[in-house]
CSV table of C-alpha atoms and ligand atoms in Angstrom, one decimal:
chain,number,residue,atom,x,y,z
A,1413,MET,CA,-25.6,-35.5,-15.0
A,1414,LYS,CA,-28.7,-35.0,-13.0
A,1415,SER,CA,-29.2,-36.8,-9.4
A,1416,GLU,CA,-32.3,-38.8,-11.0
A,1417,GLU,CA,-30.5,-39.8,-13.7
A,1418,ALA,CA,-27.3,-40.8,-11.8
A,1419,LEU,CA,-29.6,-43.0,-9.7
A,1420,ALA,CA,-31.1,-44.6,-12.6
A,1421,GLN,CA,-28.0,-45.6,-13.9
A,1422,VAL,CA,-26.7,-47.1,-10.7
A,1423,ALA,CA,-30.1,-48.9,-10.6
A,1424,GLU,CA,-29.9,-50.2,-13.8
A,1425,GLU,CA,-26.2,-51.3,-13.3
A,1426,VAL,CA,-26.8,-53.4,-10.3
A,1427,GLN,CA,-29.3,-55.5,-12.2
A,1428,VAL,CA,-26.8,-57.1,-14.0
A,1429,CYS,CA,-23.4,-56.4,-12.0
A,1430,THR,CA,-20.9,-59.3,-12.1
A,1431,LYS,CA,-18.3,-57.4,-9.5
A,1432,CYS,CA,-18.8,-59.6,-6.9
A,1433,ASP,CA,-19.9,-63.6,-6.1
A,1434,LEU,CA,-23.5,-62.1,-4.9
A,1435,GLN,CA,-24.4,-62.0,-8.4
A,1436,PHE,CA,-24.9,-65.5,-8.0
A,1437,SER,CA,-27.6,-65.1,-5.5
A,1438,ARG,CA,-29.3,-62.3,-6.8
A,1439,LYS,CA,-32.9,-62.6,-8.5
A,1440,ASN,CA,-33.5,-59.2,-8.2
A,1441,GLY,CA,-30.7,-56.5,-7.4
A,1442,VAL,CA,-32.0,-54.1,-4.8
A,1443,PRO,CA,-30.5,-50.7,-5.5
A,1444,GLY,CA,-32.2,-49.0,-3.0
A,1445,GLU,CA,-35.2,-46.2,-3.5
A,1446,GLY,CA,-36.2,-42.7,-2.6
A,1447,PRO,CA,-35.8,-39.5,-3.8
A,1448,ALA,CA,-32.9,-38.0,-5.3
A,1449,THR,CA,-33.7,-34.6,-2.8
A,1450,ALA,CA,-34.1,-36.7,-0.1
A,1451,GLU,CA,-32.5,-35.2,3.2
A,1452,ILE,CA,-32.1,-38.3,4.7
A,1453,MET,CA,-30.3,-41.5,3.9
A,1454,PHE,CA,-30.7,-44.9,5.6
A,1455,ILE,CA,-28.3,-47.4,4.8
A,1456,GLY,CA,-28.7,-51.2,5.8
A,1457,GLU,CA,-27.1,-54.2,5.5
A,1458,GLY,CA,-28.3,-56.0,2.5
A,1459,PRO,CA,-31.6,-57.6,0.8
A,1460,GLY,CA,-33.0,-60.7,2.8
A,1461,PHE,CA,-35.3,-62.9,1.1
A,1462,HIS,CA,-38.4,-60.5,0.5
A,1463,GLU,CA,-36.2,-57.7,-1.0
A,1464,ASN,CA,-34.6,-60.3,-3.4
A,1465,GLU,CA,-38.0,-61.5,-4.5
A,1466,GLN,CA,-39.2,-58.4,-5.4
A,1467,GLY,CA,-36.6,-55.9,-5.8
A,1468,ARG,CA,-37.2,-53.2,-3.1
A,1469,PRO,CA,-35.5,-52.9,0.4
A,1470,PHE,CA,-36.9,-53.2,3.7
A,1471,VAL,CA,-40.2,-55.0,2.4
A,1472,GLY,CA,-40.2,-57.7,5.1
A,1473,ALA,CA,-40.4,-57.7,8.7
A,1474,ALA,CA,-37.6,-55.2,9.4
A,1475,GLY,CA,-39.1,-52.9,7.0
A,1476,ARG,CA,-42.4,-52.7,8.7
A,1477,PHE,CA,-40.3,-51.6,11.8
A,1478,LEU,CA,-38.3,-49.3,9.8
A,1479,GLU,CA,-41.7,-47.8,8.6
A,1480,GLU,CA,-43.4,-47.6,12.4
A,1481,LEU,CA,-39.9,-45.8,13.3
A,1482,LEU,CA,-40.3,-43.4,10.6
A,1483,GLU,CA,-43.8,-42.6,11.5
A,1484,GLN,CA,-42.7,-42.1,14.9
A,1485,VAL,CA,-40.5,-38.8,14.0
A,1486,GLY,CA,-43.7,-38.1,11.2
A,1487,LEU,CA,-41.7,-39.4,8.2
A,1488,ARG,CA,-42.8,-41.3,5.7
A,1489,ARG,CA,-40.6,-43.8,3.5
A,1490,GLU,CA,-41.4,-42.3,0.1
A,1491,GLU,CA,-39.5,-38.9,1.6
A,1492,VAL,CA,-36.3,-40.7,2.5
A,1493,PHE,CA,-33.7,-42.6,0.6
A,1494,ILE,CA,-33.6,-46.4,1.6
A,1495,GLY,CA,-30.4,-48.6,0.7
A,1496,ASN,CA,-28.1,-51.0,1.5
A,1497,VAL,CA,-24.2,-51.6,1.7
A,1498,VAL,CA,-24.7,-54.6,-1.1
A,1499,LYS,CA,-27.5,-54.4,-3.5
A,1500,CYS,CA,-27.5,-58.5,-3.9
A,1501,ARG,CA,-28.9,-61.1,-1.4
A,1502,PRO,CA,-25.7,-62.7,0.1
A,1503,PRO,CA,-27.1,-66.8,0.3
A,1504,GLY,CA,-28.8,-68.0,3.2
A,1505,ASN,CA,-28.8,-64.2,4.5
A,1506,ARG,CA,-25.2,-64.4,5.6
A,1507,ASP,CA,-23.0,-61.4,6.4
A,1508,PRO,CA,-21.6,-59.8,3.7
A,1509,ARG,CA,-17.7,-60.3,2.8
A,1510,PRO,CA,-15.2,-57.8,2.9
A,1511,GLU,CA,-15.0,-58.1,-0.6
A,1512,GLU,CA,-18.2,-57.8,-1.4
A,1513,LEU,CA,-18.6,-54.7,0.6
A,1514,ALA,CA,-15.7,-53.1,-1.2
A,1515,ALA,CA,-16.8,-54.1,-5.0
A,1516,CYS,CA,-20.5,-53.0,-4.1
A,1517,ASP,CA,-19.3,-49.7,-2.5
A,1518,PHE,CA,-19.0,-48.4,-6.1
A,1519,TYR,CA,-22.5,-48.2,-6.2
A,1520,LEU,CA,-23.2,-46.8,-2.6
A,1521,GLU,CA,-20.6,-44.2,-3.2
A,1522,ARG,CA,-22.3,-42.8,-6.2
A,1523,GLN,CA,-25.7,-42.9,-4.7
A,1524,ILE,CA,-24.6,-40.6,-1.7
A,1525,GLN,CA,-23.0,-38.3,-4.3
A,1526,ALA,CA,-25.9,-37.9,-6.3
A,1527,ILE,CA,-28.3,-37.7,-3.3
A,1528,ASN,CA,-25.8,-35.4,-1.0
A,1529,PRO,CA,-28.1,-36.1,2.2
A,1530,LYS,CA,-27.8,-33.9,4.9
A,1531,VAL,CA,-27.5,-36.9,7.0
A,1532,ILE,CA,-26.8,-40.7,6.5
A,1533,VAL,CA,-28.5,-43.2,9.2
A,1534,THR,CA,-26.4,-46.2,9.2
A,1535,LEU,CA,-28.5,-49.2,10.2
A,1536,GLY,CA,-26.2,-51.9,11.6
A,1537,ARG,CA,-22.6,-52.5,12.0
A,1538,TYR,CA,-21.7,-53.0,8.0
A,1539,SER,CA,-23.3,-49.6,7.3
A,1540,MET,CA,-21.4,-48.1,10.4
A,1541,ALA,CA,-18.1,-49.4,9.3
A,1542,LYS,CA,-18.1,-48.0,6.1
A,1543,PHE,CA,-17.8,-44.3,7.6
A,1544,ILE,CA,-16.2,-45.5,11.3
A,1545,PRO,CA,-14.4,-48.8,10.8
A,1546,ASN,CA,-13.1,-49.3,14.4
A,1547,ALA,CA,-16.2,-48.0,16.2
A,1548,LYS,CA,-18.4,-50.6,18.3
A,1549,ILE,CA,-22.1,-49.8,17.8
A,1550,SER,CA,-23.1,-50.0,21.4
A,1551,ASP,CA,-20.5,-47.1,22.1
A,1552,VAL,CA,-21.7,-44.7,19.3
A,1553,HIS,CA,-25.4,-45.8,18.2
A,1554,GLY,CA,-27.6,-42.3,18.5
A,1555,ARG,CA,-24.4,-40.0,18.2
A,1556,ALA,CA,-24.3,-37.9,15.7
A,1557,MET,CA,-21.1,-37.3,14.2
A,1558,ARG,CA,-19.2,-35.6,10.9
A,1559,VAL,CA,-16.7,-38.1,9.2
A,1560,LYS,CA,-14.9,-36.5,6.2
A,1561,GLY,CA,-17.6,-33.8,6.1
A,1562,ARG,CA,-20.7,-36.1,6.1
A,1563,LEU,CA,-23.3,-36.0,9.0
A,1564,ILE,CA,-23.6,-39.7,10.2
A,1565,LEU,CA,-26.3,-41.1,13.1
A,1566,PRO,CA,-25.3,-44.4,13.1
A,1567,MET,CA,-28.3,-46.7,14.7
A,1568,TYR,CA,-28.9,-50.7,15.5
A,1569,HIS,CA,-30.3,-52.4,12.4
A,1570,PRO,CA,-34.1,-52.9,13.2
A,1571,ALA,CA,-34.0,-56.4,12.9
A,1572,ALA,CA,-31.7,-56.4,15.5
A,1573,ALA,CA,-34.2,-54.8,17.7
A,1574,LEU,CA,-36.7,-57.5,16.6
A,1575,HIS,CA,-34.5,-60.3,17.6
A,1576,GLN,CA,-33.5,-58.7,20.6
A,1577,PRO,CA,-36.6,-57.1,22.4
A,1578,SER,CA,-34.2,-55.3,24.9
A,1579,LEU,CA,-32.8,-53.2,21.8
A,1580,ARG,CA,-36.3,-52.2,20.6
A,1581,SER,CA,-36.1,-49.1,23.3
A,1582,VAL,CA,-33.0,-48.1,22.4
A,1583,VAL,CA,-33.5,-47.8,18.5
A,1584,GLU,CA,-36.5,-46.0,19.4
A,1585,SER,CA,-34.9,-43.4,21.5
A,1586,ASP,CA,-32.1,-43.1,18.6
A,1587,PHE,CA,-34.8,-42.4,16.2
A,1588,ALA,CA,-36.2,-39.9,18.2
A,1589,LEU,CA,-32.9,-37.7,18.1
A,1590,LEU,CA,-33.5,-37.3,14.3
A,1591,PRO,CA,-35.4,-34.2,13.9
A,1592,GLU,CA,-32.9,-32.5,16.4
A,1593,VAL,CA,-30.1,-33.9,14.5
A,1594,MET,CA,-31.4,-32.7,11.6
A,1595,ALA,CA,-32.2,-29.2,13.0
A,1596,SER,CA,-28.6,-28.6,14.1
A,1597,ALA,CA,-26.9,-30.7,11.3
A,1598,GLU,CA,-24.3,-27.5,10.4
A,1599,SER,CA,-23.0,-27.9,14.1
A,1600,VAL,CA,-22.2,-31.1,14.8
A,1601,PRO,CA,-18.1,-31.4,14.9
A,1602,GLU,CA,-16.0,-33.5,13.0
A,1603,TYR,CA,-15.2,-37.1,14.7
A,1604,GLU,CA,-12.1,-37.4,15.9
A,1605,ILE,CA,-10.5,-40.7,14.4
A,1606,GLU,CA,-7.7,-42.1,17.0
A,1607,THR,CA,-4.6,-42.7,15.0
A,1608,PRO,CA,-1.6,-45.0,16.1
A,1609,GLU,CA,0.3,-42.0,17.4
A,1610,ASP,CA,-2.5,-40.5,19.5
A,1611,LYS,CA,-3.9,-43.0,22.1
A,1612,SER,CA,-5.7,-40.7,23.9
A,1613,GLU,CA,-9.4,-40.5,24.0
A,1614,PRO,CA,-11.4,-39.2,21.2
A,1615,LYS,CA,-12.0,-35.8,22.3
A,1616,GLN,CA,-15.7,-35.5,21.8
A,1617,LEU,CA,-17.9,-37.8,19.6
A,1618,SER,CA,-20.9,-35.7,19.1
A,1619,MET,CA,-23.0,-32.9,20.6
A,1620,PHE,CA,-25.8,-35.4,21.7
B,2678,URA,N1,-32.4,-55.6,5.9
B,2678,URA,C1,-31.7,-54.8,5.3
B,2678,URA,O1,-30.5,-54.5,5.9
B,2678,URA,N2,-32.0,-54.4,3.8
B,2678,URA,C2,-32.9,-54.9,3.5
B,2678,URA,O2,-33.1,-54.3,2.5
B,2678,URA,C3,-33.6,-55.7,4.1
B,2678,URA,C4,-33.8,-56.0,5.4
B,2679,SF4,FE1,-22.5,-56.1,-8.1
B,2679,SF4,FE2,-23.0,-55.4,-5.8
B,2679,SF4,FE3,-24.3,-57.3,-6.4
B,2679,SF4,FE4,-22.1,-57.8,-5.7
B,2679,SF4,S1,-23.7,-57.1,-4.6
B,2679,SF4,S2,-22.9,-58.3,-7.5
B,2679,SF4,S3,-21.0,-55.5,-6.4
B,2679,SF4,S4,-24.0,-55.3,-7.2
């Protein structure tokens, strides 16, 4: 199947999905949007009020901030893929639950396979946890790392910076790393995940 078709198929399935209880708070599923050829994929948490109304990702206040951040590095939202770990709005914007994240990963994985992006920018801790489950966002934000062959750049969620003004400059400087990370994508080393037998410090998280 062509990548566009695979993405369209996911988008269609999400609208009628019954795999988890978030189906009950869905007005519109929010599969995500962007070209199948996107080199950068942003993965947020889940739809909020406005996203649920419109069926589009990041269209509220966090979305406006995300667009500003993209502009800062010379990108427009139309050039990148923007999605979420859960495709339906959690009631009252509560955090997504483990079983919901697990169910919805079926769609996110297919999107990643279809797009095969050069870099995945995780926005917030749920998206980060898909790739580096035990990491703390305060430790790893802004550090490019390769996980199972995929280049990941974890960042704080833009909404976090809106609620906590001290994070704003942190988010801005993490975004400023994107061009450099893209340019040296091939040379970022594999992240050494700590195993129970190996209690030593991870050798090198990233080259940045
Ligand atoms: N926050 C998210 O994580 N995703 C959206 O789509 C909108 C806001
Ligand atoms: Fe299906 Fe994902 Fe929506 Fe749950 S959140 S109903 S798994 S599309």
